[in-house]
JSON list of N, CA and C in Angstrom, two decimals:
[
{"chain": "D", "resi": 1, "resn": "MET", "atom": "N", "xyz": [216.71, 160.86, 147.24]},
{"chain": "D", "resi": 1, "resn": "MET", "atom": "CA", "xyz": [216.87, 161.97, 147.08]},
{"chain": "D", "resi": 1, "resn": "MET", "atom": "C", "xyz": [217.13, 162.27, 148.43]},
{"chain": "D", "resi": 2, "resn": "ALA", "atom": "N", "xyz": [217.74, 163.19, 148.80]},
{"chain": "D", "resi": 2, "resn": "ALA", "atom": "CA", "xyz": [217.98, 164.47, 150.07]},
{"chain": "D", "resi": 2, "resn": "ALA", "atom": "C", "xyz": [216.94, 165.30, 150.43]},
{"chain": "D", "resi": 3, "resn": "SER", "atom": "N", "xyz": [216.35, 165.16, 151.51]},
{"chain": "D", "resi": 3, "resn": "SER", "atom": "CA", "xyz": [215.67, 166.08, 152.15]},
{"chain": "D", "resi": 3, "resn": "SER", "atom": "C", "xyz": [215.88, 166.90, 153.29]},
{"chain": "D", "resi": 4, "resn": "VAL", "atom": "N", "xyz": [215.08, 167.83, 153.34]},
{"chain": "D", "resi": 4, "resn": "VAL", "atom": "CA", "xyz": [215.50, 168.83, 154.56]},
{"chain": "D", "resi": 4, "resn": "VAL", "atom": "C", "xyz": [214.95, 168.63, 155.63]},
{"chain": "D", "resi": 5, "resn": "THR", "atom": "N", "xyz": [215.55, 168.33, 156.70]},
{"chain": "D", "resi": 5, "resn": "THR", "atom": "CA", "xyz": [215.26, 168.06, 158.43]},
{"chain": "D", "resi": 5, "resn": "THR", "atom": "C", "xyz": [214.79, 169.05, 159.01]},
{"chain": "D", "resi": 6, "resn": "GLN", "atom": "N", "xyz": [213.72, 168.96, 159.53]},
{"chain": "D", "resi": 6, "resn": "GLN", "atom": "CA", "xyz": [213.01, 170.15, 160.74]},
{"chain": "D", "resi": 6, "resn": "GLN", "atom": "C", "xyz": [214.39, 171.32, 161.36]},
{"chain": "D", "resi": 7, "resn": "ALA", "atom": "N", "xyz": [215.69, 170.21, 161.44]},
{"chain": "D", "resi": 7, "resn": "ALA", "atom": "CA", "xyz": [216.83, 170.65, 162.18]},
{"chain": "D", "resi": 7, "resn": "ALA", "atom": "C", "xyz": [217.27, 171.74, 161.33]},
{"chain": "D", "resi": 8, "resn": "GLN", "atom": "N", "xyz": [217.25, 171.61, 159.97]},
{"chain": "D", "resi": 8, "resn": "GLN", "atom": "CA", "xyz": [217.69, 172.52, 159.13]},
{"chain": "D", "resi": 8, "resn": "GLN", "atom": "C", "xyz": [217.31, 174.03, 158.76]},
{"chain": "D", "resi": 9, "resn": "LEU", "atom": "N", "xyz": [215.76, 174.21, 159.67]},
{"chain": "D", "resi": 9, "resn": "LEU", "atom": "CA", "xyz": [215.05, 175.27, 158.93]},
{"chain": "D", "resi": 9, "resn": "LEU", "atom": "C", "xyz": [215.45, 176.30, 159.98]},
{"chain": "D", "resi": 10, "resn": "LEU", "atom": "N", "xyz": [214.56, 177.39, 159.81]},
{"chain": "D", "resi": 10, "resn": "LEU", "atom": "CA", "xyz": [215.13, 178.68, 160.34]},
{"chain": "D", "resi": 10, "resn": "LEU", "atom": "C", "xyz": [213.89, 178.44, 161.82]},
{"chain": "D", "resi": 11, "resn": "TRP", "atom": "N", "xyz": [213.35, 178.42, 161.13]},
{"chain": "D", "resi": 11, "resn": "TRP", "atom": "CA", "xyz": [212.08, 178.03, 162.32]},
{"chain": "D", "resi": 11, "resn": "TRP", "atom": "C", "xyz": [210.90, 177.49, 161.55]},
{"chain": "D", "resi": 12, "resn": "THR", "atom": "N", "xyz": [209.61, 176.93, 162.05]},
{"chain": "D", "resi": 12, "resn": "THR", "atom": "CA", "xyz": [208.75, 176.36, 161.36]},
{"chain": "D", "resi": 12, "resn": "THR", "atom": "C", "xyz": [207.09, 176.76, 162.52]},
{"chain": "D", "resi": 13, "resn": "GLN", "atom": "N", "xyz": [206.33, 176.56, 161.70]},
{"chain": "D", "resi": 13, "resn": "GLN", "atom": "CA", "xyz": [205.11, 176.79, 161.96]},
{"chain": "D", "resi": 13, "resn": "GLN", "atom": "C", "xyz": [203.89, 176.01, 161.61]},
{"chain": "D", "resi": 14, "resn": "PRO", "atom": "N", "xyz": [203.25, 175.59, 162.58]},
{"chain": "D", "resi": 14, "resn": "PRO", "atom": "CA", "xyz": [202.14, 174.84, 161.77]},
{"chain": "D", "resi": 14, "resn": "PRO", "atom": "C", "xyz": [201.09, 175.73, 160.88]},
{"chain": "D", "resi": 15, "resn": "GLU", "atom": "N", "xyz": [200.74, 174.72, 159.66]},
{"chain": "D", "resi": 15, "resn": "GLU", "atom": "CA", "xyz": [200.10, 175.00, 158.74]},
{"chain": "D", "resi": 15, "resn": "GLU", "atom": "C", "xyz": [198.52, 176.04, 159.15]},
{"chain": "D", "resi": 16, "resn": "GLN", "atom": "N", "xyz": [198.59, 177.16, 158.86]},
{"chain": "D", "resi": 16, "resn": "GLN", "atom": "CA", "xyz": [197.89, 178.08, 159.25]},
{"chain": "D", "resi": 16, "resn": "GLN", "atom": "C", "xyz": [197.31, 179.14, 157.96]},
{"chain": "D", "resi": 17, "resn": "GLY", "atom": "N", "xyz": [195.95, 179.51, 157.70]},
{"chain": "D", "resi": 17, "resn": "GLY", "atom": "CA", "xyz": [195.41, 179.90, 156.96]},
{"chain": "D", "resi": 17, "resn": "GLY", "atom": "C", "xyz": [195.57, 178.98, 155.42]},
{"chain": "D", "resi": 18, "resn": "PRO", "atom": "N", "xyz": [195.21, 179.43, 154.15]},
{"chain": "D", "resi": 18, "resn": "PRO", "atom": "CA", "xyz": [194.93, 179.13, 152.97]},
{"chain": "D", "resi": 18, "resn": "PRO", "atom": "C", "xyz": [196.69, 179.16, 152.51]},
{"chain": "D", "resi": 19, "resn": "ARG", "atom": "N", "xyz": [196.81, 178.04, 151.36]},
{"chain": "D", "resi": 19, "resn": "ARG", "atom": "CA", "xyz": [198.37, 177.95, 150.97]},
{"chain": "D", "resi": 19, "resn": "ARG", "atom": "C", "xyz": [198.45, 178.63, 149.56]},
{"chain": "D", "resi": 20, "resn": "GLU", "atom": "N", "xyz": [198.79, 179.74, 149.69]},
{"chain": "D", "resi": 20, "resn": "GLU", "atom": "CA", "xyz": [198.56, 180.64, 149.04]},
{"chain": "D", "resi": 20, "resn": "GLU", "atom": "C", "xyz": [200.23, 180.64, 147.36]},
{"chain": "D", "resi": 21, "resn": "TRP", "atom": "N", "xyz": [201.58, 179.93, 147.93]},
{"chain": "D", "resi": 21, "resn": "TRP", "atom": "CA", "xyz": [202.28, 179.51, 147.28]},
{"chain": "D", "resi": 21, "resn": "TRP", "atom": "C", "xyz": [202.83, 177.82, 147.02]},
{"chain": "D", "resi": 22, "resn": "ALA", "atom": "N", "xyz": [203.31, 178.00, 145.75]},
{"chain": "D", "resi": 22, "resn": "ALA", "atom": "CA", "xyz": [203.23, 176.54, 145.07]},
{"chain": "D", "resi": 22, "resn": "ALA", "atom": "C", "xyz": [204.64, 176.78, 144.75]},
{"chain": "D", "resi": 23, "resn": "LEU", "atom": "N", "xyz": [205.63, 175.62, 145.28]},
{"chain": "D", "resi": 23, "resn": "LEU", "atom": "CA", "xyz": [206.25, 175.11, 144.90]},
{"chain": "D", "resi": 23, "resn": "LEU", "atom": "C", "xyz": [206.39, 174.15, 143.75]},
{"chain": "D", "resi": 24, "resn": "TYR", "atom": "N", "xyz": [207.05, 174.81, 143.03]},
{"chain": "D", "resi": 24, "resn": "TYR", "atom": "CA", "xyz": [206.97, 173.89, 141.61]},
{"chain": "D", "resi": 24, "resn": "TYR", "atom": "C", "xyz": [208.72, 173.25, 141.09]},
{"chain": "D", "resi": 25, "resn": "ARG", "atom": "N", "xyz": [208.81, 172.03, 140.54]},
{"chain": "D", "resi": 25, "resn": "ARG", "atom": "CA", "xyz": [210.15, 171.54, 139.59]},
{"chain": "D", "resi": 25, "resn": "ARG", "atom": "C", "xyz": [209.82, 171.89, 138.56]},
{"chain": "D", "resi": 26, "resn": "LEU", "atom": "N", "xyz": [210.65, 172.42, 137.54]},
{"chain": "D", "resi": 26, "resn": "LEU", "atom": "CA", "xyz": [211.16, 171.85, 136.04]},
{"chain": "D", "resi": 26, "resn": "LEU", "atom": "C", "xyz": [212.42, 171.37, 135.74]},
{"chain": "D", "resi": 27, "resn": "ASP", "atom": "N", "xyz": [211.89, 169.81, 135.07]},
{"chain": "D", "resi": 27, "resn": "ASP", "atom": "CA", "xyz": [212.90, 169.14, 134.39]},
{"chain": "D", "resi": 27, "resn": "ASP", "atom": "C", "xyz": [213.65, 169.46, 133.58]},
{"chain": "D", "resi": 28, "resn": "ASP", "atom": "N", "xyz": [214.49, 169.13, 133.21]},
{"chain": "D", "resi": 28, "resn": "ASP", "atom": "CA", "xyz": [215.50, 168.97, 132.18]},
{"chain": "D", "resi": 28, "resn": "ASP", "atom": "C", "xyz": [214.85, 168.66, 130.56]},
{"chain": "D", "resi": 29, "resn": "ASN", "atom": "N", "xyz": [213.35, 168.36, 130.56]},
{"chain": "D", "resi": 29, "resn": "ASN", "atom": "CA", "xyz": [212.42, 168.02, 129.29]},
{"chain": "D", "resi": 29, "resn": "ASN", "atom": "C", "xyz": [211.66, 168.81, 129.38]},
{"chain": "D", "resi": 30, "resn": "ASN", "atom": "N", "xyz": [211.40, 169.78, 130.48]},
{"chain": "D", "resi": 30, "resn": "ASN", "atom": "CA", "xyz": [210.73, 171.13, 130.49]},
{"chain": "D", "resi": 30, "resn": "ASN", "atom": "C", "xyz": [209.16, 170.31, 131.14]},
{"chain": "D", "resi": 31, "resn": "ASN", "atom": "N", "xyz": [209.14, 169.45, 131.89]},
{"chain": "D", "resi": 31, "resn": "ASN", "atom": "CA", "xyz": [208.15, 168.61, 132.65]},
{"chain": "D", "resi": 31, "resn": "ASN", "atom": "C", "xyz": [208.07, 169.71, 133.69]},
{"chain": "D", "resi": 32, "resn": "ARG", "atom": "N", "xyz": [206.96, 170.21, 134.44]},
{"chain": "D", "resi": 32, "resn": "ARG", "atom": "CA", "xyz": [206.51, 170.72, 135.34]},
{"chain": "D", "resi": 32, "resn": "ARG", "atom": "C", "xyz": [206.08, 170.20, 136.44]},
{"chain": "D", "resi": 33, "resn": "PHE", "atom": "N", "xyz": [206.32, 169.66, 137.22]},
{"chain": "D", "resi": 33, "resn": "PHE", "atom": "CA", "xyz": [205.71, 169.47, 138.46]},
{"chain": "D", "resi": 33, "resn": "PHE", "atom": "C", "xyz": [205.30, 169.75, 139.66]},
{"chain": "D", "resi": 34, "resn": "LEU", "atom": "N", "xyz": [204.36, 169.78, 140.99]},
{"chain": "D", "resi": 34, "resn": "LEU", "atom": "CA", "xyz": [203.86, 170.74, 141.85]},
{"chain": "D", "resi": 34, "resn": "LEU", "atom": "C", "xyz": [204.55, 170.29, 142.57]},
{"chain": "D", "resi": 35, "resn": "MET", "atom": "N", "xyz": [205.48, 170.21, 143.47]},
{"chain": "D", "resi": 35, "resn": "MET", "atom": "CA", "xyz": [206.26, 169.81, 144.92]},
{"chain": "D", "resi": 35, "resn": "MET", "atom": "C", "xyz": [205.41, 169.75, 146.09]},
{"chain": "D", "resi": 36, "resn": "SER", "atom": "N", "xyz": [204.92, 171.10, 146.48]},
{"chain": "D", "resi": 36, "resn": "SER", "atom": "CA", "xyz": [204.10, 171.35, 147.77]},
{"chain": "D", "resi": 36, "resn": "SER", "atom": "C", "xyz": [203.52, 172.98, 147.48]},
{"chain": "D", "resi": 37, "resn": "TYR", "atom": "N", "xyz": [202.62, 172.80, 148.44]},
{"chain": "D", "resi": 37, "resn": "TYR", "atom": "CA", "xyz": [201.75, 174.64, 148.83]},
{"chain": "D", "resi": 37, "resn": "TYR", "atom": "C", "xyz": [202.51, 174.64, 150.12]},
{"chain": "D", "resi": 38, "resn": "PHE", "atom": "N", "xyz": [202.03, 176.16, 150.39]},
{"chain": "D", "resi": 38, "resn": "PHE", "atom": "CA", "xyz": [203.02, 176.50, 151.65]},
{"chain": "D", "resi": 38, "resn": "PHE", "atom": "C", "xyz": [201.92, 178.20, 151.77]},
{"chain": "D", "resi": 39, "resn": "SER", "atom": "N", "xyz": [201.69, 178.40, 153.06]},
{"chain": "D", "resi": 39, "resn": "SER", "atom": "CA", "xyz": [201.19, 179.37, 153.19]},
{"chain": "D", "resi": 39, "resn": "SER", "atom": "C", "xyz": [202.00, 180.75, 153.25]},
{"chain": "D", "resi": 40, "resn": "ASP", "atom": "N", "xyz": [203.12, 180.64, 153.20]},
{"chain": "D", "resi": 40, "resn": "ASP", "atom": "CA", "xyz": [203.70, 181.91, 153.09]},
{"chain": "D", "resi": 40, "resn": "ASP", "atom": "C", "xyz": [205.10, 181.45, 152.15]},
{"chain": "D", "resi": 41, "resn": "ARG", "atom": "N", "xyz": [205.59, 182.63, 151.40]},
{"chain": "D", "resi": 41, "resn": "ARG", "atom": "CA", "xyz": [206.21, 182.54, 150.75]},
{"chain": "D", "resi": 41, "resn": "ARG", "atom": "C", "xyz": [207.90, 182.38, 150.72]},
{"chain": "D", "resi": 42, "resn": "TYR", "atom": "N", "xyz": [207.92, 182.96, 151.99]},
{"chain": "D", "resi": 42, "resn": "TYR", "atom": "CA", "xyz": [209.67, 182.73, 152.87]},
{"chain": "D", "resi": 42, "resn": "TYR", "atom": "C", "xyz": [209.80, 181.16, 152.74]},
{"chain": "D", "resi": 43, "resn": "ARG", "atom": "N", "xyz": [209.17, 180.88, 152.90]},
{"chain": "D", "resi": 43, "resn": "ARG", "atom": "CA", "xyz": [209.40, 179.03, 153.30]},
{"chain": "D", "resi": 43, "resn": "ARG", "atom": "C", "xyz": [209.26, 178.16, 152.02]},
{"chain": "D", "resi": 44, "resn": "ALA", "atom": "N", "xyz": [208.46, 178.38, 151.26]},
{"chain": "D", "resi": 44, "resn": "ALA", "atom": "CA", "xyz": [208.57, 178.14, 149.74]},
{"chain": "D", "resi": 44, "resn": "ALA", "atom": "C", "xyz": [209.77, 178.44, 149.26]},
{"chain": "D", "resi": 45, "resn": "GLU", "atom": "N", "xyz": [210.57, 179.59, 149.43]},
{"chain": "D", "resi": 45, "resn": "GLU", "atom": "CA", "xyz": [211.51, 179.70, 148.88]},
{"chain": "D", "resi": 45, "resn": "GLU", "atom": "C", "xyz": [212.88, 179.25, 149.35]},
{"chain": "D", "resi": 46, "resn": "VAL", "atom": "N", "xyz": [212.77, 179.38, 151.08]},
{"chain": "D", "resi": 46, "resn": "VAL", "atom": "CA", "xyz": [214.27, 178.21, 151.36]},
{"chain": "D", "resi": 46, "resn": "VAL", "atom": "C", "xyz": [214.10, 177.17, 150.72]},
{"chain": "D", "resi": 47, "resn": "LEU", "atom": "N", "xyz": [213.16, 176.27, 150.65]},
{"chain": "D", "resi": 47, "resn": "LEU", "atom": "CA", "xyz": [212.85, 175.02, 150.46]},
{"chain": "D", "resi": 47, "resn": "LEU", "atom": "C", "xyz": [213.54, 174.57, 148.90]},
{"chain": "D", "resi": 48, "resn": "ALA", "atom": "N", "xyz": [212.86, 175.84, 148.40]},
{"chain": "D", "resi": 48, "resn": "ALA", "atom": "CA", "xyz": [213.86, 176.22, 146.51]},
{"chain": "D", "resi": 48, "resn": "ALA", "atom": "C", "xyz": [214.89, 175.93, 146.62]},
{"chain": "D", "resi": 49, "resn": "GLN", "atom": "N", "xyz": [215.27, 176.75, 147.54]},
{"chain": "D", "resi": 49, "resn": "GLN", "atom": "CA", "xyz": [217.13, 177.38, 147.32]},
{"chain": "D", "resi": 49, "resn": "GLN", "atom": "C", "xyz": [217.79, 176.25, 147.82]},
{"chain": "D", "resi": 50, "resn": "HIS", "atom": "N", "xyz": [217.53, 175.17, 148.51]},
{"chain": "D", "resi": 50, "resn": "HIS", "atom": "CA", "xyz": [217.98, 174.10, 149.02]},
{"chain": "D", "resi": 50, "resn": "HIS", "atom": "C", "xyz": [217.98, 173.01, 148.16]},
{"chain": "D", "resi": 51, "resn": "TYR", "atom": "N", "xyz": [216.88, 173.00, 146.94]},
{"chain": "D", "resi": 51, "resn": "TYR", "atom": "CA", "xyz": [216.77, 171.88, 146.34]},
{"chain": "D", "resi": 51, "resn": "TYR", "atom": "C", "xyz": [217.61, 172.33, 145.27]},
{"chain": "D", "resi": 52, "resn": "GLU", "atom": "N", "xyz": [217.72, 173.52, 144.45]},
{"chain": "D", "resi": 52, "resn": "GLU", "atom": "CA", "xyz": [218.36, 174.15, 143.76]},
{"chain": "D", "resi": 52, "resn": "GLU", "atom": "C", "xyz": [219.70, 173.86, 144.05]},
{"chain": "D", "resi": 53, "resn": "SER", "atom": "N", "xyz": [220.18, 174.02, 145.54]},
{"chain": "D", "resi": 53, "resn": "SER", "atom": "CA", "xyz": [221.92, 174.29, 146.14]},
{"chain": "D", "resi": 53, "resn": "SER", "atom": "C", "xyz": [222.21, 172.74, 145.70]},
{"chain": "D", "resi": 54, "resn": "LEU", "atom": "N", "xyz": [221.53, 171.72, 145.21]},
{"chain": "D", "resi": 54, "resn": "LEU", "atom": "CA", "xyz": [221.77, 170.14, 145.30]},
{"chain": "D", "resi": 54, "resn": "LEU", "atom": "C", "xyz": [222.13, 170.00, 143.90]},
{"chain": "D", "resi": 55, "resn": "GLY", "atom": "N", "xyz": [222.35, 171.01, 142.79]},
{"chain": "D", "resi": 55, "resn": "GLY", "atom": "CA", "xyz": [223.13, 170.61, 141.82]},
{"chain": "D", "resi": 55, "resn": "GLY", "atom": "C", "xyz": [222.58, 170.02, 140.82]},
{"chain": "D", "resi": 56, "resn": "HIS", "atom": "N", "xyz": [221.25, 169.50, 140.86]},
{"chain": "D", "resi": 56, "resn": "HIS", "atom": "CA", "xyz": [220.64, 168.36, 139.80]},
{"chain": "D", "resi": 56, "resn": "HIS", "atom": "C", "xyz": [220.27, 169.61, 138.37]},
{"chain": "D", "resi": 57, "resn": "LYS", "atom": "N", "xyz": [219.85, 168.83, 137.49]},
{"chain": "D", "resi": 57, "resn": "LYS", "atom": "CA", "xyz": [219.46, 169.35, 135.90]},
{"chain": "D", "resi": 57, "resn": "LYS", "atom": "C", "xyz": [218.03, 170.10, 136.62]},
{"chain": "D", "resi": 58, "resn": "GLN", "atom": "N", "xyz": [217.39, 169.52, 137.45]},
{"chain": "D", "resi": 58, "resn": "GLN", "atom": "CA", "xyz": [215.89, 170.67, 137.56]},
{"chain": "D", "resi": 58, "resn": "GLN", "atom": "C", "xyz": [216.23, 171.68, 137.64]},
{"chain": "D", "resi": 59, "resn": "THR", "atom": "N", "xyz": [215.45, 172.81, 138.03]},
{"chain": "D", "resi": 59, "resn": "THR", "atom": "CA", "xyz": [215.00, 174.13, 138.35]},
{"chain": "D", "resi": 59, "resn": "THR", "atom": "C", "xyz": [213.97, 173.84, 139.34]},
{"chain": "D", "resi": 60, "resn": "TYR", "atom": "N", "xyz": [213.82, 174.83, 140.14]},
{"chain": "D", "resi": 60, "resn": "TYR", "atom": "CA", "xyz": [213.16, 174.94, 141.04]},
{"chain": "D", "resi": 60, "resn": "TYR", "atom": "C", "xyz": [212.88, 176.12, 141.51]},
{"chain": "D", "resi": 61, "resn": "TYR", "atom": "N", "xyz": [211.10, 176.70, 141.41]},
{"chain": "D", "resi": 61, "resn": "TYR", "atom": "CA", "xyz": [210.44, 177.82, 141.63]},
{"chain": "D", "resi": 61, "resn": "TYR", "atom": "C", "xyz": [209.00, 178.38, 142.10]},
{"chain": "D", "resi": 62, "resn": "VAL", "atom": "N", "xyz": [209.09, 178.98, 142.51]},
{"chain": "D", "resi": 62, "resn": "VAL", "atom": "CA", "xyz": [207.85, 179.96, 143.24]},
{"chain": "D", "resi": 62, "resn": "VAL", "atom": "C", "xyz": [207.24, 181.05, 143.03]},
{"chain": "D", "resi": 63, "resn": "GLU", "atom": "N", "xyz": [205.76, 180.09, 143.24]},
{"chain": "D", "resi": 63, "resn": "GLU", "atom": "CA", "xyz": [204.67, 180.98, 142.52]},
{"chain": "D", "resi": 63, "resn": "GLU", "atom": "C", "xyz": [203.45, 180.85, 143.18]},
{"chain": "D", "resi": 64, "resn": "ARG", "atom": "N", "xyz": [202.83, 182.46, 142.89]},
{"chain": "D", "resi": 64, "resn": "ARG", "atom": "CA", "xyz": [201.23, 182.03, 143.29]},
{"chain": "D", "resi": 64, "resn": "ARG", "atom": "C", "xyz": [200.52, 181.20, 143.44]},
{"chain": "D", "resi": 65, "resn": "ALA", "atom": "N", "xyz": [200.08, 180.24, 144.15]},
{"chain": "D", "resi": 65, "resn": "ALA", "atom": "CA", "xyz": [198.94, 179.37, 143.79]},
{"chain": "D", "resi": 65, "resn": "ALA", "atom": "C", "xyz": [197.67, 179.43, 143.04]},
{"chain": "D", "resi": 66, "resn": "LEU", "atom": "N", "xyz": [197.28, 179.04, 142.58]},
{"chain": "D", "resi": 66, "resn": "LEU", "atom": "CA", "xyz": [195.94, 179.54, 141.59]},
{"chain": "D", "resi": 66, "resn": "LEU", "atom": "C", "xyz": [194.90, 178.93, 142.32]}
]
C-alpha cells in the first residue's frame, strides 16, 4: 500500500489538542474502517483526497469524531 511521505505534505505540526476529525475508509462491501484521527479537518481531507486519487474501489471520507 502506498503511503504519504512527510515531503508530500504542505506543512506539518505536532499533534496538539483534541483529535476532532476522523478519516474513514468505506470498502466495496460497505464495511467502514477508522483509519486515523486528526486535530484539524484540513489535514484529514488532504489525506482522504490522496487515498481517493490512488484509484481503488474504496471510498475515503472525513467526519467529526465522536
